[in-house]
mmCIF file of C-alpha atoms in Angstrom:
data_model
loop_
_atom_site.group_PDB
_atom_site.id
_atom_site.type_symbol
_atom_site.label_atom_id
_atom_site.label_comp_id
_atom_site.label_asym_id
_atom_site.label_seq_id
_atom_site.Cartn_x
_atom_site.Cartn_y
_atom_site.Cartn_z
ATOM 1 C CA UNK M 1 82.600 -76.156 -7.300
ATOM 2 C CA UNK M 2 79.073 -75.367 -8.455
ATOM 3 C CA UNK M 3 77.034 -73.124 -6.170
ATOM 4 C CA UNK M 4 73.265 -73.610 -6.394
ATOM 5 C CA UNK M 5 71.095 -70.652 -5.454
ATOM 6 C CA UNK M 6 67.384 -70.736 -4.785
ATOM 7 C CA UNK M 7 65.437 -68.462 -7.166
ATOM 8 C CA UNK M 8 64.010 -65.380 -5.476
ATOM 9 C CA UNK M 9 62.308 -63.644 -8.397
ATOM 10 C CA UNK M 10 58.616 -62.945 -7.807
ATOM 11 C CA UNK M 11 57.342 -65.853 -9.904
ATOM 12 C CA UNK M 12 59.635 -68.367 -8.224
ATOM 13 C CA UNK M 13 58.775 -67.053 -4.771
ATOM 14 C CA UNK M 14 55.074 -67.382 -5.526
ATOM 15 C CA UNK M 15 55.670 -71.028 -6.457
ATOM 16 C CA UNK M 16 57.577 -71.562 -3.226
ATOM 17 C CA UNK M 17 54.816 -69.936 -1.157
ATOM 18 C CA UNK M 18 52.245 -72.161 -2.843
ATOM 19 C CA UNK M 19 54.353 -75.256 -2.174
ATOM 20 C CA UNK M 20 54.446 -74.356 1.527
ATOM 21 C CA UNK M 21 50.682 -73.756 1.550
ATOM 22 C CA UNK M 22 50.056 -77.120 -0.128
ATOM 23 C CA UNK M 23 52.298 -78.867 2.411
ATOM 24 C CA UNK M 24 50.558 -77.165 5.333
ATOM 25 C CA UNK M 25 47.060 -77.946 4.048
ATOM 26 C CA UNK M 26 48.061 -81.528 3.348
ATOM 27 C CA UNK M 27 49.115 -81.847 6.982
ATOM 28 C CA UNK M 28 45.666 -80.690 8.076
ATOM 29 C CA UNK M 29 43.903 -83.340 5.996
ATOM 30 C CA UNK M 30 44.416 -86.369 8.286
ATOM 31 C CA UNK M 31 43.655 -84.152 11.302
ATOM 32 C CA UNK M 32 40.205 -83.246 9.991
ATOM 33 C CA UNK M 33 37.698 -84.412 12.641
ATOM 34 C CA UNK M 34 36.011 -87.754 12.005
ATOM 35 C CA UNK M 35 32.378 -87.368 11.036
ATOM 36 C CA UNK M 36 32.709 -83.708 10.064
ATOM 37 C CA UNK M 37 31.667 -83.019 6.448
ATOM 38 C CA UNK M 38 34.696 -82.290 4.300
ATOM 39 C CA UNK M 39 33.060 -79.534 2.258
ATOM 40 C CA UNK M 40 34.699 -76.767 4.274
ATOM 41 C CA UNK M 41 38.164 -78.328 4.014
ATOM 42 C CA UNK M 42 38.034 -79.007 0.275
ATOM 43 C CA UNK M 43 36.554 -75.583 -0.471
ATOM 44 C CA UNK M 44 39.286 -73.799 1.465
ATOM 45 C CA UNK M 45 41.998 -75.920 -0.113
ATOM 46 C CA UNK M 46 40.765 -74.822 -3.523
ATOM 47 C CA UNK M 47 40.145 -71.186 -2.546
ATOM 48 C CA UNK M 48 43.559 -70.603 -0.979
ATOM 49 C CA UNK M 49 45.442 -72.068 -3.936
ATOM 50 C CA UNK M 50 43.255 -70.697 -6.755
ATOM 51 C CA UNK M 51 45.132 -67.602 -7.827
ATOM 52 C CA UNK M 52 46.081 -64.455 -5.987
ATOM 53 C CA UNK M 53 49.047 -62.138 -6.317
ATOM 54 C CA UNK M 54 50.788 -63.293 -3.101
ATOM 55 C CA UNK M 55 51.778 -59.677 -2.428
ATOM 56 C CA UNK M 56 51.666 -59.989 1.347
ATOM 57 C CA UNK M 57 54.031 -62.981 1.466
ATOM 58 C CA UNK M 58 56.313 -61.202 -1.018
ATOM 59 C CA UNK M 59 56.499 -58.070 1.124
ATOM 60 C CA UNK M 60 57.107 -60.176 4.234
ATOM 61 C CA UNK M 61 59.919 -62.113 2.548
ATOM 62 C CA UNK M 62 61.675 -58.965 1.340
ATOM 63 C CA UNK M 63 61.235 -57.295 4.720
ATOM 64 C CA UNK M 64 63.187 -60.237 6.135
ATOM 65 C CA UNK M 65 65.873 -60.061 3.451
ATOM 66 C CA UNK M 66 66.133 -56.272 3.767
ATOM 67 C CA UNK M 67 66.828 -56.664 7.494
ATOM 68 C CA UNK M 68 69.663 -59.107 6.822
ATOM 69 C CA UNK M 69 67.817 -62.424 6.879
ATOM 70 C CA UNK M 70 68.974 -65.165 4.506
ATOM 71 C CA UNK M 71 66.798 -67.175 2.177
ATOM 72 C CA UNK M 72 65.391 -70.436 3.467
ATOM 73 C CA UNK M 73 62.214 -72.529 3.761
ATOM 74 C CA UNK M 74 61.452 -71.133 7.209
ATOM 75 C CA UNK M 75 60.908 -67.549 6.065
ATOM 76 C CA UNK M 76 59.023 -68.783 3.003
ATOM 77 C CA UNK M 77 56.636 -70.680 5.297
ATOM 78 C CA UNK M 78 56.230 -67.718 7.684
ATOM 79 C CA UNK M 79 55.502 -65.424 4.742
ATOM 80 C CA UNK M 80 53.040 -67.878 3.181
ATOM 81 C CA UNK M 81 51.075 -67.902 6.450
ATOM 82 C CA UNK M 82 49.997 -64.345 5.625
ATOM 83 C CA UNK M 83 48.163 -65.695 2.588
ATOM 84 C CA UNK M 84 45.924 -67.716 4.888
ATOM 85 C CA UNK M 85 45.204 -64.558 6.863
ATOM 86 C CA UNK M 86 44.420 -62.822 3.569
ATOM 87 C CA UNK M 87 41.982 -65.646 2.724
ATOM 88 C CA UNK M 88 40.197 -65.002 6.026
ATOM 89 C CA UNK M 89 39.937 -61.292 5.230
ATOM 90 C CA UNK M 90 38.667 -61.900 1.676
ATOM 91 C CA UNK M 91 36.007 -64.403 2.737
ATOM 92 C CA UNK M 92 34.636 -62.138 5.466
ATOM 93 C CA UNK M 93 34.869 -59.048 3.269
ATOM 94 C CA UNK M 94 32.849 -60.750 0.528
ATOM 95 C CA UNK M 95 30.147 -61.614 3.057
ATOM 96 C CA UNK M 96 29.976 -58.054 4.345
ATOM 97 C CA UNK M 97 30.006 -56.548 0.844
ATOM 98 C CA UNK M 98 27.586 -59.084 -0.640
ATOM 99 C CA UNK M 99 30.087 -59.889 -3.413
ATOM 100 C CA UNK M 100 29.194 -62.950 -5.460
ATOM 101 C CA UNK M 101 32.505 -63.373 -7.318
ATOM 102 C CA UNK M 102 36.118 -63.656 -6.240
ATOM 103 C CA UNK M 103 39.084 -64.540 -8.468
ATOM 104 C CA UNK M 104 36.733 -65.384 -11.302
ATOM 105 C CA UNK M 105 34.790 -67.948 -9.269
ATOM 106 C CA UNK M 106 31.779 -67.812 -6.952
ATOM 107 C CA UNK M 107 32.708 -66.321 -3.587
ATOM 108 C CA UNK M 108 32.719 -68.776 -0.688
ATOM 109 C CA UNK M 109 29.355 -67.723 0.748
ATOM 110 C CA UNK M 110 27.798 -67.862 -2.726
ATOM 111 C CA UNK M 111 29.250 -71.321 -3.359
ATOM 112 C CA UNK M 112 27.684 -72.764 -0.199
ATOM 113 C CA UNK M 113 24.383 -70.972 -0.803
ATOM 114 C CA UNK M 114 24.241 -72.547 -4.274
ATOM 115 C CA UNK M 115 25.082 -75.962 -2.804
ATOM 116 C CA UNK M 116 22.195 -75.612 -0.342
ATOM 117 C CA UNK M 117 19.778 -74.620 -3.112
ATOM 118 C CA UNK M 118 20.878 -77.433 -5.461
ATOM 119 C CA UNK M 119 20.552 -79.982 -2.672
ATOM 120 C CA UNK M 120 17.029 -78.805 -1.750
ATOM 121 C CA UNK M 121 17.979 -78.659 1.912
ATOM 122 C CA UNK M 122 15.669 -77.146 4.499
ATOM 123 C CA UNK M 123 16.108 -73.546 5.523
ATOM 124 C CA UNK M 124 17.432 -70.418 3.863
ATOM 125 C CA UNK M 125 20.260 -70.994 1.327
ATOM 126 C CA UNK M 126 21.586 -67.450 1.767
ATOM 127 C CA UNK M 127 21.816 -67.771 5.554
ATOM 128 C CA UNK M 128 23.472 -71.178 5.207
ATOM 129 C CA UNK M 129 26.026 -69.838 2.749
ATOM 130 C CA UNK M 130 26.832 -66.841 4.915
ATOM 131 C CA UNK M 131 27.196 -68.865 8.111
ATOM 132 C CA UNK M 132 29.361 -71.525 6.475
ATOM 133 C CA UNK M 133 31.603 -68.892 4.908
ATOM 134 C CA UNK M 134 32.053 -67.229 8.301
ATOM 135 C CA UNK M 135 33.329 -70.536 9.652
ATOM 136 C CA UNK M 136 35.629 -70.900 6.637
ATOM 137 C CA UNK M 137 37.100 -67.476 7.297
ATOM 138 C CA UNK M 138 37.554 -68.249 10.989
ATOM 139 C CA UNK M 139 39.390 -71.457 10.109
ATOM 140 C CA UNK M 140 41.720 -69.600 7.731
ATOM 141 C CA UNK M 141 42.581 -67.144 10.513
ATOM 142 C CA UNK M 142 43.343 -70.033 12.885
ATOM 143 C CA UNK M 143 45.410 -71.832 10.258
ATOM 144 C CA UNK M 144 47.384 -68.676 9.557
ATOM 145 C CA UNK M 145 48.327 -68.433 13.210
ATOM 146 C CA UNK M 146 49.279 -72.108 13.306
ATOM 147 C CA UNK M 147 51.360 -71.980 10.118
ATOM 148 C CA UNK M 148 53.216 -68.893 11.313
ATOM 149 C CA UNK M 149 54.148 -70.518 14.619
ATOM 150 C CA UNK M 150 55.175 -73.771 12.910
ATOM 151 C CA UNK M 151 57.340 -72.088 10.248
ATOM 152 C CA UNK M 152 60.600 -73.468 11.682
ATOM 153 C CA UNK M 153 62.188 -70.245 12.912
ATOM 154 C CA UNK M 154 63.248 -70.226 16.550
ATOM 155 C CA UNK M 155 60.864 -69.173 19.299
ATOM 156 C CA UNK M 156 62.434 -65.760 19.868
ATOM 157 C CA UNK M 157 62.226 -64.878 16.175
ATOM 158 C CA UNK M 158 58.600 -65.977 15.921
ATOM 159 C CA UNK M 159 57.734 -63.977 19.030
ATOM 160 C CA UNK M 160 59.241 -60.800 17.525
ATOM 161 C CA UNK M 161 57.318 -61.225 14.288
ATOM 162 C CA UNK M 162 54.113 -62.185 16.034
ATOM 163 C CA UNK M 163 53.980 -58.874 17.880
ATOM 164 C CA UNK M 164 53.553 -57.113 14.530
ATOM 165 C CA UNK M 165 51.269 -59.894 13.276
ATOM 166 C CA UNK M 166 48.934 -59.250 16.221
ATOM 167 C CA UNK M 167 48.893 -55.532 15.500
ATOM 168 C CA UNK M 168 48.016 -56.237 11.879
ATOM 169 C CA UNK M 169 45.171 -58.535 12.874
ATOM 170 C CA UNK M 170 43.640 -55.918 15.166
ATOM 171 C CA UNK M 171 43.989 -53.185 12.543
ATOM 172 C CA UNK M 172 42.215 -55.207 9.872
ATOM 173 C CA UNK M 173 39.212 -55.898 12.092
ATOM 174 C CA UNK M 174 39.104 -52.288 13.271
ATOM 175 C CA UNK M 175 39.324 -51.198 9.630
ATOM 176 C CA UNK M 176 36.409 -53.424 8.691
ATOM 177 C CA UNK M 177 34.363 -51.792 11.425
ATOM 178 C CA UNK M 178 35.399 -48.340 10.229
ATOM 179 C CA UNK M 179 34.214 -49.375 6.770
ATOM 180 C CA UNK M 180 30.793 -50.175 8.219
ATOM 181 C CA UNK M 181 30.696 -46.868 10.085
ATOM 182 C CA UNK M 182 31.658 -44.969 6.938
ATOM 183 C CA UNK M 183 28.658 -46.491 5.169
ATOM 184 C CA UNK M 184 26.317 -44.680 7.539
ATOM 185 C CA UNK M 185 28.502 -41.614 8.064
ATOM 186 C CA UNK M 186 29.394 -38.524 6.091
ATOM 187 C CA UNK M 187 31.133 -40.342 3.248
ATOM 188 C CA UNK M 188 33.920 -37.757 3.200
ATOM 189 C CA UNK M 189 37.258 -38.134 1.427
ATOM 190 C CA UNK M 190 39.070 -38.002 4.791
ATOM 191 C CA UNK M 191 36.874 -40.773 6.187
ATOM 192 C CA UNK M 192 37.437 -42.959 3.119
ATOM 193 C CA UNK M 193 41.217 -42.458 3.314
ATOM 194 C CA UNK M 194 41.196 -43.506 6.972
ATOM 195 C CA UNK M 195 39.311 -46.688 6.088
ATOM 196 C CA UNK M 196 41.732 -47.750 3.358
ATOM 197 C CA UNK M 197 44.757 -47.089 5.573
ATOM 198 C CA UNK M 198 43.379 -49.249 8.387
ATOM 199 C CA UNK M 199 41.475 -51.883 6.449
ATOM 200 C CA UNK M 200 43.807 -52.595 3.553
ATOM 201 C CA UNK M 201 46.928 -50.481 3.140
ATOM 202 C CA UNK M 202 48.804 -51.490 6.260
ATOM 203 C CA UNK M 203 47.931 -55.157 6.094
ATOM 204 C CA UNK M 204 48.861 -55.322 2.430
ATOM 205 C CA UNK M 205 52.289 -53.674 2.580
ATOM 206 C CA UNK M 206 53.471 -52.109 5.842
ATOM 207 C CA UNK M 207 52.741 -54.855 8.346
ATOM 208 C CA UNK M 208 53.971 -57.739 6.154
ATOM 209 C CA UNK M 209 57.230 -55.820 5.598
ATOM 210 C CA UNK M 210 57.568 -55.171 9.317
ATOM 211 C CA UNK M 211 56.713 -58.779 10.203
ATOM 212 C CA UNK M 212 59.515 -60.035 7.979
ATOM 213 C CA UNK M 213 61.958 -57.453 9.301
ATOM 214 C CA UNK M 214 61.001 -58.145 12.923
ATOM 215 C CA UNK M 215 61.528 -61.864 12.390
ATOM 216 C CA UNK M 216 65.060 -61.015 11.258
ATOM 217 C CA UNK M 217 65.698 -58.873 14.340
ATOM 218 C CA UNK M 218 65.402 -55.433 12.706
ATOM 219 C CA UNK M 219 66.003 -52.363 14.836
ATOM 220 C CA UNK M 220 63.254 -49.749 15.341
ATOM 221 C CA UNK M 221 64.838 -47.419 12.767
ATOM 222 C CA UNK M 222 64.237 -49.913 9.973
ATOM 223 C CA UNK M 223 60.657 -50.615 11.095
ATOM 224 C CA UNK M 224 59.916 -46.880 10.938
ATOM 225 C CA UNK M 225 61.555 -46.613 7.501
ATOM 226 C CA UNK M 226 59.474 -49.520 6.218
ATOM 227 C CA UNK M 227 56.298 -47.754 7.381
ATOM 228 C CA UNK M 228 57.365 -44.607 5.520
ATOM 229 C CA UNK M 229 57.537 -46.740 2.376
ATOM 230 C CA UNK M 230 54.645 -49.098 3.068
ATOM 231 C CA UNK M 231 51.902 -46.706 4.185
ATOM 232 C CA UNK M 232 51.757 -44.540 1.033
ATOM 233 C CA UNK M 233 52.301 -47.559 -1.202
ATOM 234 C CA UNK M 234 49.490 -49.432 0.536
ATOM 235 C CA UNK M 235 47.217 -46.434 0.067
ATOM 236 C CA UNK M 236 48.091 -46.319 -3.641
ATOM 237 C CA UNK M 237 47.440 -50.066 -3.933
ATOM 238 C CA UNK M 238 43.964 -49.737 -2.435
ATOM 239 C CA UNK M 239 43.115 -46.660 -4.504
ATOM 240 C CA UNK M 240 44.007 -48.693 -7.598
ATOM 241 C CA UNK M 241 41.840 -51.525 -6.297
ATOM 242 C CA UNK M 242 38.879 -49.167 -5.963
ATOM 243 C CA UNK M 243 39.371 -47.935 -9.530
ATOM 244 C CA UNK M 244 39.487 -51.511 -10.815
ATOM 245 C CA UNK M 245 36.342 -52.326 -8.843
ATOM 246 C CA UNK M 246 34.403 -49.879 -11.023
ATOM 247 C CA UNK M 247 36.422 -49.534 -14.234
ATOM 248 C CA UNK M 248 38.201 -52.897 -14.371
ATOM 249 C CA UNK M 249 37.461 -55.706 -16.798
ATOM 250 C CA UNK M 250 35.687 -58.480 -14.847
ATOM 251 C CA UNK M 251 37.211 -61.131 -17.125
ATOM 252 C CA UNK M 252 40.640 -59.937 -15.938
ATOM 253 C CA UNK M 253 39.966 -58.890 -12.329
ATOM 254 C CA UNK M 254 37.767 -61.895 -11.557
ATOM 255 C CA UNK M 255 35.325 -59.579 -9.756
ATOM 256 C CA UNK M 256 32.123 -57.890 -10.833
ATOM 257 C CA UNK M 257 32.374 -54.250 -11.895
ATOM 258 C CA UNK M 258 28.893 -53.690 -10.441
ATOM 259 C CA UNK M 259 29.362 -54.829 -6.830
ATOM 260 C CA UNK M 260 30.975 -51.669 -5.454
ATOM 261 C CA UNK M 261 28.359 -49.470 -7.113
ATOM 262 C CA UNK M 262 25.445 -51.656 -6.023
ATOM 263 C CA UNK M 263 26.765 -51.880 -2.474
ATOM 264 C CA UNK M 264 27.319 -48.121 -2.317
ATOM 265 C CA UNK M 265 30.928 -48.667 -1.276
ATOM 266 C CA UNK M 266 32.262 -45.445 0.274
ATOM 267 C CA UNK M 267 35.511 -45.209 -1.664
ATOM 268 C CA UNK M 268 37.712 -42.156 -2.025
ATOM 269 C CA UNK M 269 36.771 -42.044 -5.691
ATOM 270 C CA UNK M 270 33.047 -41.851 -4.963
ATOM 271 C CA UNK M 271 33.610 -39.284 -2.208
ATOM 272 C CA UNK M 272 35.462 -37.116 -4.721
ATOM 273 C CA UNK M 273 32.705 -37.568 -7.306
ATOM 274 C CA UNK M 274 30.059 -36.465 -4.806
ATOM 275 C CA UNK M 275 32.119 -33.446 -3.722
ATOM 276 C CA UNK M 276 32.644 -32.306 -7.314
ATOM 277 C CA UNK M 277 29.210 -33.122 -8.751
ATOM 278 C CA UNK M 278 26.873 -30.401 -9.923
ATOM 279 C CA UNK M 279 23.215 -30.509 -8.866
ATOM 280 C CA UNK M 280 22.083 -32.771 -11.715
ATOM 281 C CA UNK M 281 25.003 -35.161 -11.253
ATOM 282 C CA UNK M 282 24.457 -35.272 -7.491
ATOM 283 C CA UNK M 283 20.820 -36.207 -8.030
ATOM 284 C CA UNK M 284 21.807 -39.066 -10.325
ATOM 285 C CA UNK M 285 24.401 -40.304 -7.848
ATOM 286 C CA UNK M 286 21.759 -40.352 -5.102
ATOM 287 C CA UNK M 287 19.335 -42.176 -7.412
ATOM 288 C CA UNK M 288 21.761 -44.829 -8.647
ATOM 289 C CA UNK M 289 24.624 -45.339 -6.200
ATOM 290 C CA UNK M 290 23.928 -48.089 -3.677
ATOM 291 C CA UNK M 291 20.942 -49.579 -5.509
ATOM 292 C CA UNK M 292 21.027 -53.383 -5.200
ATOM 293 C CA UNK M 293 19.238 -53.663 -8.555
ATOM 294 C CA UNK M 294 21.588 -51.284 -10.395
ATOM 295 C CA UNK M 295 21.785 -52.422 -14.020
ATOM 296 C CA UNK M 296 24.509 -52.100 -16.644
ATOM 297 C CA UNK M 297 23.093 -48.840 -18.009
ATOM 298 C CA UNK M 298 22.907 -47.290 -14.554
ATOM 299 C CA UNK M 299 26.489 -48.337 -13.819
ATOM 300 C CA UNK M 300 27.626 -46.821 -17.106
ATOM 301 C CA UNK M 301 25.961 -43.531 -16.156
ATOM 302 C CA UNK M 302 27.749 -43.513 -12.795
ATOM 303 C CA UNK M 303 31.075 -44.150 -14.517
ATOM 304 C CA UNK M 304 30.418 -41.217 -16.837
ATOM 305 C CA UNK M 305 29.756 -38.974 -13.824
ATOM 306 C CA UNK M 306 32.935 -40.141 -12.093
ATOM 307 C CA UNK M 307 34.934 -39.232 -15.196
ATOM 308 C CA UNK M 308 33.077 -35.964 -15.874
ATOM 309 C CA UNK M 309 33.594 -34.677 -12.325
ATOM 310 C CA UNK M 310 37.317 -35.303 -12.598
ATOM 311 C CA UNK M 311 37.213 -37.818 -9.730
ATOM 312 C CA UNK M 312 38.946 -40.552 -11.728
ATOM 313 C CA UNK M 313 41.700 -38.174 -12.844
ATOM 314 C CA UNK M 314 42.182 -37.010 -9.253
ATOM 315 C CA UNK M 315 42.474 -40.600 -8.026
ATOM 316 C CA UNK M 316 45.161 -41.289 -10.611
ATOM 317 C CA UNK M 317 47.033 -38.218 -9.357
ATOM 318 C CA UNK M 318 46.727 -39.443 -5.769
ATOM 319 C CA UNK M 319 48.082 -42.853 -6.776
ATOM 320 C CA UNK M 320 51.062 -41.215 -8.481
ATOM 321 C CA UNK M 321 51.828 -38.903 -5.545
ATOM 322 C CA UNK M 322 51.693 -41.745 -3.019
ATOM 323 C CA UNK M 323 53.759 -44.081 -5.177
ATOM 324 C CA UNK M 324 56.420 -41.404 -5.631
ATOM 325 C CA UNK M 325 56.478 -40.773 -1.871
ATOM 326 C CA UNK M 326 56.865 -44.497 -1.194
ATOM 327 C CA UNK M 327 59.750 -44.858 -3.645
ATOM 328 C CA UNK M 328 61.481 -41.801 -2.216
ATOM 329 C CA UNK M 329 61.250 -43.335 1.272
ATOM 330 C CA UNK M 330 62.564 -46.637 -0.084
ATOM 331 C CA UNK M 331 65.616 -44.910 -1.548
ATOM 332 C CA UNK M 332 66.807 -43.795 1.890
ATOM 333 C CA UNK M 333 65.646 -46.807 3.935
ATOM 334 C CA UNK M 334 68.550 -48.692 5.625
ATOM 335 C CA UNK M 335 67.925 -51.897 3.669
ATOM 336 C CA UNK M 336 70.317 -54.624 2.657
ATOM 337 C CA UNK M 337 70.322 -55.329 -1.073
ATOM 338 C CA UNK M 338 68.852 -56.990 -3.112
ATOM 339 C CA UNK M 339 65.718 -56.098 -1.138
ATOM 340 C CA UNK M 340 65.592 -52.502 -2.381
ATOM 341 C CA UNK M 341 65.525 -53.587 -6.028
ATOM 342 C CA UNK M 342 62.894 -56.254 -5.363
ATOM 343 C CA UNK M 343 60.688 -53.846 -3.404
ATOM 344 C CA UNK M 344 60.923 -51.243 -6.170
ATOM 345 C CA UNK M 345 59.626 -53.830 -8.615
ATOM 346 C CA UNK M 346 56.880 -54.886 -6.232
ATOM 347 C CA UNK M 347 55.792 -51.280 -5.756
ATOM 348 C CA UNK M 348 55.418 -50.844 -9.500
ATOM 349 C CA UNK M 349 53.517 -54.115 -9.780
ATOM 350 C CA UNK M 350 51.180 -53.170 -6.934
ATOM 351 C CA UNK M 351 49.945 -49.912 -8.450
ATOM 352 C CA UNK M 352 50.272 -50.471 -12.215
ATOM 353 C CA UNK M 353 48.057 -53.494 -12.604
ATOM 354 C CA UNK M 354 44.831 -54.616 -14.223
ATOM 355 C CA UNK M 355 43.874 -57.243 -11.667
#
């Protein structure tokens, strides 16, 4: 007798997540309200499926498997729902940060602003783009909720997972607000670390893991163990993201390497650079960092200061320390294999990346 197994390597899982997303979006198509312009629907269809690492669905899936859940389309659909929530977060984050590029394409608010300008419509193209993108993000959040509840798992399982899902949703919004507060606050390293833990780290790793495990009926001990792994790994992931935002290759990352510097994004790396700068370097940081018209030469000077102060080297050390702590926690977590092996690979992929 031949036994057929469903592939669960990262590439195959990404394909399966995308297939579930396509199926869900296709089901929304005939339900789109009559008379409503289809620009929002078609834009979101393209945005959700155009790239992305699918890390959050991957962590959710392996949280489920690590807690004893078996492979099946239901957990793949529940995990894929987190990608719609991620789309909501990206769209709103790009609006708040004023980022014009995402995944190598115009960000959603930029796309609709350009459409308004090309069409010579009345009013302000920028305001139109921003408002339309807000609605797009809201719809992604609603769709994520719907897809999660319609995943096919039984009601009790969905309820268990949704408790963590709700916590994640609150944390992300609170983290976004903390990010705003940090922009007008002291800009300290401690403040920046708090922002990345709330805004990105937990919703990237810890909560998806715990959602998957909770769906499978995990006991509290495992949920705590997954946080001990996920929190430091999520921090390391976001620290790497901040490095790539300034030192990454835009042709690879799909994002501008000027946006964070022009916005004056209060990252841990920039907090370290300010703390370690001498008087002349501090003056140049004040003159250049956060300037909307920062040019390539000015950005290059800021990068030189970040390197010269040792801030970049320190960030790399912080990434290493947090990754090591996460892997040590994973080694002793009460997981069912093959989840431990898969999560070790995912941890390496999350922090040693160029995109």
